[in-house]
Amino acid sequence: SKNFADGVSHHFKDGLIANNDKDAYGRLQVLGPSGPFTFRFTNMTFAGGPVGEAALCAGQHCGRGGAGGPCNVQYLLEDVDWAHLMAWQKRIKFGAHALSFGFVQPIFL
């Protein structure tokens, strides 16, 4: 992923990320990227479950042989609705299938 050239576009906007809680196989999770950029979520709803590691996992494969480092991505979350997740589920997680972050890690704003 990358920053958009216009400086105002969004990676996810005005959407729903959902999973049917009756689905025994599926998992609700976004395995997000890492890198030197800002990843924007605006007016998004997460609903249902169960989640995998978390509903939003930053830094998938971070630190694994050129597949996601550096791990210093910023996630800008504007008007994100988590209320429709199951109450006990994790919303965010640093690193999905990642190695040690070392001296940098993702930021959620």
PDB file of N, CA and C in Angstrom:
ATOM      1  N   SER A   1       0.838  -1.173   0.000  1.00  0.00           N
ATOM      2  CA  SER A   1       0.000   0.000   0.000  1.00  0.00           C
ATOM      3  C   SER A   1       0.880   1.233   0.000  1.00  0.00           C
ATOM      4  N   LYS A   2       0.253   2.399  -0.072  1.00  0.00           N
ATOM      5  CA  LYS A   2       1.001   3.653  -0.127  1.00  0.00           C
ATOM      6  C   LYS A   2       0.101   4.807   0.253  1.00  0.00           C
ATOM      7  N   ASN A   3       0.699   5.984   0.429  1.00  0.00           N
ATOM      8  CA  ASN A   3      -0.082   7.207   0.548  1.00  0.00           C
ATOM      9  C   ASN A   3      -0.603   7.561  -0.839  1.00  0.00           C
ATOM     10  N   PHE A   4      -1.793   8.115  -0.920  1.00  0.00           N
ATOM     11  CA  PHE A   4      -2.331   8.526  -2.204  1.00  0.00           C
ATOM     12  C   PHE A   4      -1.725   9.856  -2.634  1.00  0.00           C
ATOM     13  N   ALA A   5      -1.522  10.029  -3.935  1.00  0.00           N
ATOM     14  CA  ALA A   5      -0.886  11.240  -4.464  1.00  0.00           C
ATOM     15  C   ALA A   5      -1.676  12.497  -4.136  1.00  0.00           C
ATOM     16  N   ASP A   6      -3.021  12.386  -4.079  1.00  0.00           N
ATOM     17  CA  ASP A   6      -3.826  13.587  -3.812  1.00  0.00           C
ATOM     18  C   ASP A   6      -3.827  13.991  -2.338  1.00  0.00           C
ATOM     19  N   GLY A   7      -3.330  13.107  -1.460  1.00  0.00           N
ATOM     20  CA  GLY A   7      -3.224  13.437  -0.043  1.00  0.00           C
ATOM     21  C   GLY A   7      -4.515  13.412   0.744  1.00  0.00           C
ATOM     22  N   VAL A   8      -5.640  13.120   0.109  1.00  0.00           N
ATOM     23  CA  VAL A   8      -6.926  13.131   0.816  1.00  0.00           C
ATOM     24  C   VAL A   8      -7.738  11.842   0.654  1.00  0.00           C
ATOM     25  N   SER A   9      -7.325  10.960  -0.219  1.00  0.00           N
ATOM     26  CA  SER A   9      -8.086   9.727  -0.446  1.00  0.00           C
ATOM     27  C   SER A   9      -7.964   8.768   0.733  1.00  0.00           C
ATOM     28  N   HIS A  10      -8.858   7.795   0.772  1.00  0.00           N
ATOM     29  CA  HIS A  10      -8.933   6.837   1.868  1.00  0.00           C
ATOM     30  C   HIS A  10      -8.724   5.421   1.340  1.00  0.00           C
ATOM     31  N   HIS A  11      -8.159   4.551   2.160  1.00  0.00           N
ATOM     32  CA  HIS A  11      -8.028   3.147   1.783  1.00  0.00           C
ATOM     33  C   HIS A  11      -9.365   2.427   1.953  1.00  0.00           C
ATOM     34  N   PHE A  12     -10.072   2.728   3.047  1.00  0.00           N
ATOM     35  CA  PHE A  12     -11.418   2.209   3.303  1.00  0.00           C
ATOM     36  C   PHE A  12     -12.299   3.384   3.697  1.00  0.00           C
ATOM     37  N   LYS A  13     -13.468   3.526   3.041  1.00  0.00           N
ATOM     38  CA  LYS A  13     -14.359   4.638   3.373  1.00  0.00           C
ATOM     39  C   LYS A  13     -15.812   4.208   3.195  1.00  0.00           C
ATOM     40  N   ASP A  14     -16.659   4.595   4.171  1.00  0.00           N
ATOM     41  CA  ASP A  14     -18.109   4.374   4.114  1.00  0.00           C
ATOM     42  C   ASP A  14     -18.454   2.908   3.860  1.00  0.00           C
ATOM     43  N   GLY A  15     -17.931   2.035   4.709  1.00  0.00           N
ATOM     44  CA  GLY A  15     -18.162   0.618   4.467  1.00  0.00           C
ATOM     45  C   GLY A  15     -18.460  -0.194   5.710  1.00  0.00           C
ATOM     46  N   LEU A  16     -18.703  -1.462   5.462  1.00  0.00           N
ATOM     47  CA  LEU A  16     -19.017  -2.444   6.497  1.00  0.00           C
ATOM     48  C   LEU A  16     -18.101  -3.646   6.315  1.00  0.00           C
ATOM     49  N   ILE A  17     -17.425  -4.034   7.374  1.00  0.00           N
ATOM     50  CA  ILE A  17     -16.621  -5.255   7.387  1.00  0.00           C
ATOM     51  C   ILE A  17     -17.307  -6.175   8.383  1.00  0.00           C
ATOM     52  N   ALA A  18     -17.861  -7.290   7.886  1.00  0.00           N
ATOM     53  CA  ALA A  18     -18.735  -8.110   8.727  1.00  0.00           C
ATOM     54  C   ALA A  18     -18.505  -9.598   8.505  1.00  0.00           C
ATOM     55  N   ASN A  19     -18.924 -10.372   9.489  1.00  0.00           N
ATOM     56  CA  ASN A  19     -18.932 -11.828   9.406  1.00  0.00           C
ATOM     57  C   ASN A  19     -20.152 -12.329  10.161  1.00  0.00           C
ATOM     58  N   ASN A  20     -20.790 -13.334   9.626  1.00  0.00           N
ATOM     59  CA  ASN A  20     -21.943 -13.957  10.270  1.00  0.00           C
ATOM     60  C   ASN A  20     -21.468 -14.768  11.465  1.00  0.00           C
ATOM     61  N   ASP A  21     -21.975 -14.466  12.654  1.00  0.00           N
ATOM     62  CA  ASP A  21     -21.527 -15.183  13.853  1.00  0.00           C
ATOM     63  C   ASP A  21     -21.963 -16.648  13.876  1.00  0.00           C
ATOM     64  N   LYS A  22     -22.806 -17.053  12.954  1.00  0.00           N
ATOM     65  CA  LYS A  22     -23.206 -18.467  12.851  1.00  0.00           C
ATOM     66  C   LYS A  22     -22.268 -19.266  11.951  1.00  0.00           C
ATOM     67  N   ASP A  23     -21.349 -18.587  11.269  1.00  0.00           N
ATOM     68  CA  ASP A  23     -20.397 -19.226  10.366  1.00  0.00           C
ATOM     69  C   ASP A  23     -19.279 -19.870  11.192  1.00  0.00           C
ATOM     70  N   ALA A  24     -19.228 -21.178  11.215  1.00  0.00           N
ATOM     71  CA  ALA A  24     -18.248 -21.893  12.032  1.00  0.00           C
ATOM     72  C   ALA A  24     -16.832 -21.804  11.465  1.00  0.00           C
ATOM     73  N   TYR A  25     -16.686 -21.443  10.204  1.00  0.00           N
ATOM     74  CA  TYR A  25     -15.361 -21.423   9.574  1.00  0.00           C
ATOM     75  C   TYR A  25     -14.789 -20.014   9.432  1.00  0.00           C
ATOM     76  N   GLY A  26     -15.597 -19.068   8.995  1.00  0.00           N
ATOM     77  CA  GLY A  26     -15.113 -17.726   8.686  1.00  0.00           C
ATOM     78  C   GLY A  26     -14.690 -16.933   9.911  1.00  0.00           C
ATOM     79  N   ARG A  27     -13.821 -15.968   9.698  1.00  0.00           N
ATOM     80  CA  ARG A  27     -13.342 -15.073  10.750  1.00  0.00           C
ATOM     81  C   ARG A  27     -13.356 -13.643  10.233  1.00  0.00           C
ATOM     82  N   LEU A  28     -13.750 -12.715  11.091  1.00  0.00           N
ATOM     83  CA  LEU A  28     -13.742 -11.302  10.752  1.00  0.00           C
ATOM     84  C   LEU A  28     -12.377 -10.752  11.128  1.00  0.00           C
ATOM     85  N   GLN A  29     -11.608 -10.355  10.128  1.00  0.00           N
ATOM     86  CA  GLN A  29     -10.338  -9.697  10.414  1.00  0.00           C
ATOM     87  C   GLN A  29      -9.794  -9.048   9.151  1.00  0.00           C
ATOM     88  N   VAL A  30      -9.191  -7.891   9.341  1.00  0.00           N
ATOM     89  CA  VAL A  30      -8.464  -7.211   8.284  1.00  0.00           C
ATOM     90  C   VAL A  30      -6.995  -7.375   8.617  1.00  0.00           C
ATOM     91  N   LEU A  31      -6.252  -8.002   7.714  1.00  0.00           N
ATOM     92  CA  LEU A  31      -4.813  -8.167   7.889  1.00  0.00           C
ATOM     93  C   LEU A  31      -4.140  -7.020   7.148  1.00  0.00           C
ATOM     94  N   GLY A  32      -3.846  -5.966   7.894  1.00  0.00           N
ATOM     95  CA  GLY A  32      -3.368  -4.728   7.284  1.00  0.00           C
ATOM     96  C   GLY A  32      -1.881  -4.705   7.018  1.00  0.00           C
ATOM     97  N   PRO A  33      -1.463  -3.790   6.159  1.00  0.00           N
ATOM     98  CA  PRO A  33      -0.062  -3.672   5.751  1.00  0.00           C
ATOM     99  C   PRO A  33       0.794  -2.887   6.748  1.00  0.00           C
ATOM    100  N   SER A  34       2.083  -2.870   6.461  1.00  0.00           N
ATOM    101  CA  SER A  34       3.044  -2.021   7.167  1.00  0.00           C
ATOM    102  C   SER A  34       3.880  -1.305   6.133  1.00  0.00           C
ATOM    103  N   GLY A  35       4.489  -0.247   6.547  1.00  0.00           N
ATOM    104  CA  GLY A  35       5.341   0.521   5.659  1.00  0.00           C
ATOM    105  C   GLY A  35       5.307   1.981   6.061  1.00  0.00           C
ATOM    106  N   PRO A  36       6.102   2.797   5.411  1.00  0.00           N
ATOM    107  CA  PRO A  36       6.207   4.206   5.790  1.00  0.00           C
ATOM    108  C   PRO A  36       5.085   5.052   5.182  1.00  0.00           C
ATOM    109  N   PHE A  37       3.858   4.838   5.628  1.00  0.00           N
ATOM    110  CA  PHE A  37       2.718   5.566   5.093  1.00  0.00           C
ATOM    111  C   PHE A  37       1.593   5.594   6.113  1.00  0.00           C
ATOM    112  N   THR A  38       0.507   6.313   5.783  1.00  0.00           N
ATOM    113  CA  THR A  38      -0.691   6.375   6.613  1.00  0.00           C
ATOM    114  C   THR A  38      -1.803   5.618   5.908  1.00  0.00           C
ATOM    115  N   PHE A  39      -2.417   4.666   6.621  1.00  0.00           N
ATOM    116  CA  PHE A  39      -3.489   3.818   6.097  1.00  0.00           C
ATOM    117  C   PHE A  39      -4.787   4.337   6.695  1.00  0.00           C
ATOM    118  N   ARG A  40      -5.704   4.862   5.858  1.00  0.00           N
ATOM    119  CA  ARG A  40      -6.881   5.582   6.355  1.00  0.00           C
ATOM    120  C   ARG A  40      -8.158   4.748   6.303  1.00  0.00           C
ATOM    121  N   PHE A  41      -8.841   4.684   7.441  1.00  0.00           N
ATOM    122  CA  PHE A  41     -10.175   4.095   7.580  1.00  0.00           C
ATOM    123  C   PHE A  41     -11.115   5.216   7.989  1.00  0.00           C
ATOM    124  N   THR A  42     -12.176   5.482   7.216  1.00  0.00           N
ATOM    125  CA  THR A  42     -13.112   6.553   7.541  1.00  0.00           C
ATOM    126  C   THR A  42     -14.542   6.051   7.415  1.00  0.00           C
ATOM    127  N   ASN A  43     -15.336   6.292   8.463  1.00  0.00           N
ATOM    128  CA  ASN A  43     -16.744   5.911   8.506  1.00  0.00           C
ATOM    129  C   ASN A  43     -16.933   4.421   8.200  1.00  0.00           C
ATOM    130  N   MET A  44     -16.231   3.598   8.947  1.00  0.00           N
ATOM    131  CA  MET A  44     -16.282   2.143   8.756  1.00  0.00           C
ATOM    132  C   MET A  44     -16.931   1.480   9.967  1.00  0.00           C
ATOM    133  N   THR A  45     -17.653   0.391   9.721  1.00  0.00           N
ATOM    134  CA  THR A  45     -18.273  -0.389  10.790  1.00  0.00           C
ATOM    135  C   THR A  45     -17.743  -1.811  10.739  1.00  0.00           C
ATOM    136  N   PHE A  46     -17.334  -2.316  11.898  1.00  0.00           N
ATOM    137  CA  PHE A  46     -16.964  -3.720  12.060  1.00  0.00           C
ATOM    138  C   PHE A  46     -18.124  -4.388  12.775  1.00  0.00           C
ATOM    139  N   ALA A  47     -18.620  -5.512  12.237  1.00  0.00           N
ATOM    140  CA  ALA A  47     -19.809  -6.147  12.815  1.00  0.00           C
ATOM    141  C   ALA A  47     -19.708  -7.667  12.753  1.00  0.00           C
ATOM    142  N   GLY A  48     -20.263  -8.306  13.789  1.00  0.00           N
ATOM    143  CA  GLY A  48     -20.335  -9.763  13.803  1.00  0.00           C
ATOM    144  C   GLY A  48     -19.152 -10.393  14.488  1.00  0.00           C
ATOM    145  N   GLY A  49     -18.762 -11.526  13.963  1.00  0.00           N
ATOM    146  CA  GLY A  49     -17.657 -12.270  14.530  1.00  0.00           C
ATOM    147  C   GLY A  49     -17.861 -13.743  14.256  1.00  0.00           C
ATOM    148  N   PRO A  50     -17.072 -14.576  14.775  1.00  0.00           N
ATOM    149  CA  PRO A  50     -15.942 -14.227  15.636  1.00  0.00           C
ATOM    150  C   PRO A  50     -14.797 -13.611  14.839  1.00  0.00           C
ATOM    151  N   VAL A  51     -13.936 -12.883  15.540  1.00  0.00           N
ATOM    152  CA  VAL A  51     -12.762 -12.314  14.891  1.00  0.00           C
ATOM    153  C   VAL A  51     -11.648 -13.358  14.895  1.00  0.00           C
ATOM    154  N   GLY A  52     -10.629 -13.110  14.064  1.00  0.00           N
ATOM    155  CA  GLY A  52      -9.436 -13.952  14.077  1.00  0.00           C
ATOM    156  C   GLY A  52      -8.549 -13.501  15.230  1.00  0.00           C
ATOM    157  N   GLU A  53      -7.352 -13.020  14.913  1.00  0.00           N
ATOM    158  CA  GLU A  53      -6.461 -12.499  15.957  1.00  0.00           C
ATOM    159  C   GLU A  53      -7.037 -11.220  16.560  1.00  0.00           C
ATOM    160  N   ALA A  54      -7.665 -10.403  15.723  1.00  0.00           N
ATOM    161  CA  ALA A  54      -8.364  -9.173  16.112  1.00  0.00           C
ATOM    162  C   ALA A  54      -9.123  -8.703  14.878  1.00  0.00           C
ATOM    163  N   ALA A  55     -10.034  -7.750  15.049  1.00  0.00           N
ATOM    164  CA  ALA A  55     -10.786  -7.244  13.896  1.00  0.00           C
ATOM    165  C   ALA A  55      -9.856  -6.515  12.918  1.00  0.00           C
ATOM    166  N   LEU A  56      -8.902  -5.767  13.437  1.00  0.00           N
ATOM    167  CA  LEU A  56      -7.943  -5.042  12.607  1.00  0.00           C
ATOM    168  C   LEU A  56      -6.535  -5.346  13.100  1.00  0.00           C
ATOM    169  N   CYS A  57      -5.759  -6.024  12.276  1.00  0.00           N
ATOM    170  CA  CYS A  57      -4.384  -6.410  12.621  1.00  0.00           C
ATOM    171  C   CYS A  57      -3.422  -5.604  11.760  1.00  0.00           C
ATOM    172  N   ALA A  58      -2.605  -4.792  12.382  1.00  0.00           N
ATOM    173  CA  ALA A  58      -1.637  -3.974  11.643  1.00  0.00           C
ATOM    174  C   ALA A  58      -0.326  -4.723  11.484  1.00  0.00           C
ATOM    175  N   GLY A  59       0.284  -4.549  10.342  1.00  0.00           N
ATOM    176  CA  GLY A  59       1.631  -5.077  10.154  1.00  0.00           C
ATOM    177  C   GLY A  59       1.702  -6.549   9.818  1.00  0.00           C
ATOM    178  N   GLN A  60       0.829  -7.014   8.925  1.00  0.00           N
ATOM    179  CA  GLN A  60       0.903  -8.418   8.537  1.00  0.00           C
ATOM    180  C   GLN A  60       2.271  -8.708   7.929  1.00  0.00           C
ATOM    181  N   HIS A  61       2.878  -9.781   8.402  1.00  0.00           N
ATOM    182  CA  HIS A  61       4.191 -10.268   7.946  1.00  0.00           C
ATOM    183  C   HIS A  61       5.320  -9.289   8.208  1.00  0.00           C
ATOM    184  N   CYS A  62       5.117  -8.350   9.103  1.00  0.00           N
ATOM    185  CA  CYS A  62       6.148  -7.376   9.422  1.00  0.00           C
ATOM    186  C   CYS A  62       7.433  -8.079   9.856  1.00  0.00           C
ATOM    187  N   GLY A  63       8.557  -7.663   9.279  1.00  0.00           N
ATOM    188  CA  GLY A  63       9.851  -8.208   9.649  1.00  0.00           C
ATOM    189  C   GLY A  63      10.205  -9.516   8.969  1.00  0.00           C
ATOM    190  N   ARG A  64       9.374 -10.027   8.110  1.00  0.00           N
ATOM    191  CA  ARG A  64       9.637 -11.305   7.443  1.00  0.00           C
ATOM    192  C   ARG A  64      10.224 -11.079   6.050  1.00  0.00           C
ATOM    193  N   GLY A  65      11.508 -11.131   5.948  1.00  0.00           N
ATOM    194  CA  GLY A  65      12.218 -11.134   4.682  1.00  0.00           C
ATOM    195  C   GLY A  65      11.681 -10.221   3.595  1.00  0.00           C
ATOM    196  N   GLY A  66      11.532  -8.930   3.877  1.00  0.00           N
ATOM    197  CA  GLY A  66      11.091  -7.981   2.865  1.00  0.00           C
ATOM    198  C   GLY A  66       9.597  -7.997   2.611  1.00  0.00           C
ATOM    199  N   ALA A  67       8.838  -8.685   3.422  1.00  0.00           N
ATOM    200  CA  ALA A  67       7.401  -8.817   3.170  1.00  0.00           C
ATOM    201  C   ALA A  67       6.554  -7.914   4.051  1.00  0.00           C
ATOM    202  N   GLY A  68       7.029  -6.774   4.440  1.00  0.00           N
ATOM    203  CA  GLY A  68       6.159  -5.918   5.224  1.00  0.00           C
ATOM    204  C   GLY A  68       6.874  -4.933   6.103  1.00  0.00           C
ATOM    205  N   GLY A  69       8.147  -4.797   6.009  1.00  0.00           N
ATOM    206  CA  GLY A  69       8.837  -3.830   6.822  1.00  0.00           C
ATOM    207  C   GLY A  69       9.168  -2.606   6.005  1.00  0.00           C
ATOM    208  N   PRO A  70       9.527  -1.493   6.561  1.00  0.00           N
ATOM    209  CA  PRO A  70       9.568  -1.311   7.996  1.00  0.00           C
ATOM    210  C   PRO A  70       8.173  -1.331   8.614  1.00  0.00           C
ATOM    211  N   CYS A  71       8.129  -1.487   9.896  1.00  0.00           N
ATOM    212  CA  CYS A  71       6.863  -1.725  10.591  1.00  0.00           C
ATOM    213  C   CYS A  71       6.240  -0.452  11.143  1.00  0.00           C
ATOM    214  N   ASN A  72       6.536   0.685  10.556  1.00  0.00           N
ATOM    215  CA  ASN A  72       6.144   1.968  11.137  1.00  0.00           C
ATOM    216  C   ASN A  72       4.925   2.605  10.481  1.00  0.00           C
ATOM    217  N   VAL A  73       3.953   1.835  10.070  1.00  0.00           N
ATOM    218  CA  VAL A  73       2.735   2.358   9.466  1.00  0.00           C
ATOM    219  C   VAL A  73       1.882   3.089  10.508  1.00  0.00           C
ATOM    220  N   GLN A  74       1.136   4.092  10.050  1.00  0.00           N
ATOM    221  CA  GLN A  74       0.163   4.784  10.893  1.00  0.00           C
ATOM    222  C   GLN A  74      -1.230   4.433  10.387  1.00  0.00           C
ATOM    223  N   TYR A  75      -2.097   3.996  11.273  1.00  0.00           N
ATOM    224  CA  TYR A  75      -3.492   3.730  10.934  1.00  0.00           C
ATOM    225  C   TYR A  75      -4.313   4.893  11.467  1.00  0.00           C
ATOM    226  N   LEU A  76      -4.927   5.647  10.571  1.00  0.00           N
ATOM    227  CA  LEU A  76      -5.767   6.782  10.944  1.00  0.00           C
ATOM    228  C   LEU A  76      -7.216   6.310  10.913  1.00  0.00           C
ATOM    229  N   LEU A  77      -7.816   6.177  12.092  1.00  0.00           N
ATOM    230  CA  LEU A  77      -9.175   5.657  12.238  1.00  0.00           C
ATOM    231  C   LEU A  77     -10.116   6.818  12.548  1.00  0.00           C
ATOM    232  N   GLU A  78     -10.969   7.170  11.576  1.00  0.00           N
ATOM    233  CA  GLU A  78     -11.914   8.269  11.730  1.00  0.00           C
ATOM    234  C   GLU A  78     -13.331   7.718  11.680  1.00  0.00           C
ATOM    235  N   ASP A  79     -14.103   7.925  12.724  1.00  0.00           N
ATOM    236  CA  ASP A  79     -15.494   7.458  12.787  1.00  0.00           C
ATOM    237  C   ASP A  79     -15.616   5.965  12.530  1.00  0.00           C
ATOM    238  N   VAL A  80     -14.788   5.194  13.220  1.00  0.00           N
ATOM    239  CA  VAL A  80     -14.859   3.731  13.121  1.00  0.00           C
ATOM    240  C   VAL A  80     -15.764   3.223  14.242  1.00  0.00           C
ATOM    241  N   ASP A  81     -16.735   2.397  13.874  1.00  0.00           N
ATOM    242  CA  ASP A  81     -17.720   1.857  14.820  1.00  0.00           C
ATOM    243  C   ASP A  81     -17.389   0.400  15.128  1.00  0.00           C
ATOM    244  N   TRP A  82     -17.024   0.148  16.375  1.00  0.00           N
ATOM    245  CA  TRP A  82     -16.704  -1.206  16.840  1.00  0.00           C
ATOM    246  C   TRP A  82     -17.872  -1.816  17.609  1.00  0.00           C
ATOM    247  N   ALA A  83     -18.949  -1.086  17.809  1.00  0.00           N
ATOM    248  CA  ALA A  83     -20.033  -1.477  18.719  1.00  0.00           C
ATOM    249  C   ALA A  83     -20.737  -2.770  18.315  1.00  0.00           C
ATOM    250  N   HIS A  84     -20.622  -3.172  17.074  1.00  0.00           N
ATOM    251  CA  HIS A  84     -21.350  -4.351  16.612  1.00  0.00           C
ATOM    252  C   HIS A  84     -20.515  -5.631  16.642  1.00  0.00           C
ATOM    253  N   LEU A  85     -19.316  -5.554  17.230  1.00  0.00           N
ATOM    254  CA  LEU A  85     -18.528  -6.762  17.467  1.00  0.00           C
ATOM    255  C   LEU A  85     -19.051  -7.448  18.719  1.00  0.00           C
ATOM    256  N   MET A  86     -18.740  -8.729  18.862  1.00  0.00           N
ATOM    257  CA  MET A  86     -19.066  -9.415  20.104  1.00  0.00           C
ATOM    258  C   MET A  86     -18.268  -8.744  21.220  1.00  0.00           C
ATOM    259  N   ALA A  87     -18.866  -8.566  22.383  1.00  0.00           N
ATOM    260  CA  ALA A  87     -18.282  -7.756  23.455  1.00  0.00           C
ATOM    261  C   ALA A  87     -16.877  -8.196  23.879  1.00  0.00           C
ATOM    262  N   TRP A  88     -16.577  -9.462  23.826  1.00  0.00           N
ATOM    263  CA  TRP A  88     -15.304  -9.973  24.325  1.00  0.00           C
ATOM    264  C   TRP A  88     -14.195  -9.973  23.274  1.00  0.00           C
ATOM    265  N   GLN A  89     -14.486  -9.570  22.054  1.00  0.00           N
ATOM    266  CA  GLN A  89     -13.510  -9.690  20.974  1.00  0.00           C
ATOM    267  C   GLN A  89     -12.518  -8.535  20.941  1.00  0.00           C
ATOM    268  N   LYS A  90     -11.306  -8.854  20.527  1.00  0.00           N
ATOM    269  CA  LYS A  90     -10.238  -7.860  20.419  1.00  0.00           C
ATOM    270  C   LYS A  90     -10.455  -7.009  19.170  1.00  0.00           C
ATOM    271  N   ARG A  91     -10.315  -5.700  19.322  1.00  0.00           N
ATOM    272  CA  ARG A  91     -10.512  -4.775  18.201  1.00  0.00           C
ATOM    273  C   ARG A  91      -9.271  -4.646  17.338  1.00  0.00           C
ATOM    274  N   ILE A  92      -8.114  -4.337  17.953  1.00  0.00           N
ATOM    275  CA  ILE A  92      -6.890  -4.149  17.189  1.00  0.00           C
ATOM    276  C   ILE A  92      -5.769  -4.999  17.761  1.00  0.00           C
ATOM    277  N   LYS A  93      -4.779  -5.259  16.899  1.00  0.00           N
ATOM    278  CA  LYS A  93      -3.596  -6.023  17.310  1.00  0.00           C
ATOM    279  C   LYS A  93      -2.403  -5.500  16.524  1.00  0.00           C
ATOM    280  N   PHE A  94      -1.265  -5.422  17.182  1.00  0.00           N
ATOM    281  CA  PHE A  94      -0.011  -5.054  16.532  1.00  0.00           C
ATOM    282  C   PHE A  94       0.633  -6.318  15.986  1.00  0.00           C
ATOM    283  N   GLY A  95       0.752  -6.411  14.684  1.00  0.00           N
ATOM    284  CA  GLY A  95       1.437  -7.545  14.066  1.00  0.00           C
ATOM    285  C   GLY A  95       0.561  -8.759  13.900  1.00  0.00           C
ATOM    286  N   ALA A  96       0.446  -9.219  12.683  1.00  0.00           N
ATOM    287  CA  ALA A  96      -0.267 -10.453  12.368  1.00  0.00           C
ATOM    288  C   ALA A  96       0.716 -11.327  11.611  1.00  0.00           C
ATOM    289  N   HIS A  97       1.016 -12.470  12.157  1.00  0.00           N
ATOM    290  CA  HIS A  97       1.998 -13.368  11.541  1.00  0.00           C
ATOM    291  C   HIS A  97       3.320 -12.637  11.344  1.00  0.00           C
ATOM    292  N   ALA A  98       3.727 -11.873  12.340  1.00  0.00           N
ATOM    293  CA  ALA A  98       4.906 -11.014  12.234  1.00  0.00           C
ATOM    294  C   ALA A  98       6.020 -11.490  13.157  1.00  0.00           C
ATOM    295  N   LEU A  99       7.223 -11.036  12.850  1.00  0.00           N
ATOM    296  CA  LEU A  99       8.368 -11.257  13.723  1.00  0.00           C
ATOM    297  C   LEU A  99       8.498 -10.071  14.666  1.00  0.00           C
ATOM    298  N   SER A 100       9.535 -10.065  15.480  1.00  0.00           N
ATOM    299  CA  SER A 100       9.757  -8.969  16.416  1.00  0.00           C
ATOM    300  C   SER A 100       9.779  -7.627  15.691  1.00  0.00           C
ATOM    301  N   PHE A 101       9.162  -6.615  16.282  1.00  0.00           N
ATOM    302  CA  PHE A 101       9.103  -5.297  15.671  1.00  0.00           C
ATOM    303  C   PHE A 101      10.424  -4.542  15.776  1.00  0.00           C
ATOM    304  N   GLY A 102      11.270  -4.919  16.699  1.00  0.00           N
ATOM    305  CA  GLY A 102      12.496  -4.168  16.882  1.00  0.00           C
ATOM    306  C   GLY A 102      12.209  -2.827  17.516  1.00  0.00           C
ATOM    307  N   PHE A 103      12.643  -1.750  16.865  1.00  0.00           N
ATOM    308  CA  PHE A 103      12.540  -0.424  17.458  1.00  0.00           C
ATOM    309  C   PHE A 103      11.339   0.389  16.989  1.00  0.00           C
ATOM    310  N   VAL A 104      10.575  -0.089  16.029  1.00  0.00           N
ATOM    311  CA  VAL A 104       9.404   0.620  15.545  1.00  0.00           C
ATOM    312  C   VAL A 104       8.202  -0.309  15.509  1.00  0.00           C
ATOM    313  N   GLN A 105       7.012   0.248  15.590  1.00  0.00           N
ATOM    314  CA  GLN A 105       5.801  -0.548  15.455  1.00  0.00           C
ATOM    315  C   GLN A 105       4.663   0.337  14.966  1.00  0.00           C
ATOM    316  N   PRO A 106       3.559  -0.287  14.497  1.00  0.00           N
ATOM    317  CA  PRO A 106       2.438   0.493  13.982  1.00  0.00           C
ATOM    318  C   PRO A 106       1.846   1.401  15.044  1.00  0.00           C
ATOM    319  N   ILE A 107       1.169   2.459  14.553  1.00  0.00           N
ATOM    320  CA  ILE A 107       0.495   3.425  15.416  1.00  0.00           C
ATOM    321  C   ILE A 107      -0.965   3.487  14.997  1.00  0.00           C
ATOM    322  N   PHE A 108      -1.872   3.448  15.973  1.00  0.00           N
ATOM    323  CA  PHE A 108      -3.301   3.638  15.709  1.00  0.00           C
ATOM    324  C   PHE A 108      -3.707   4.996  16.244  1.00  0.00           C
ATOM    325  N   LEU A 109      -4.240   5.850  15.373  1.00  0.00           N
ATOM    326  CA  LEU A 109      -4.677   7.197  15.771  1.00  0.00           C
ATOM    327  C   LEU A 109      -6.174   7.324  15.548  1.00  0.00           C
TER     328      LEU A 109
END
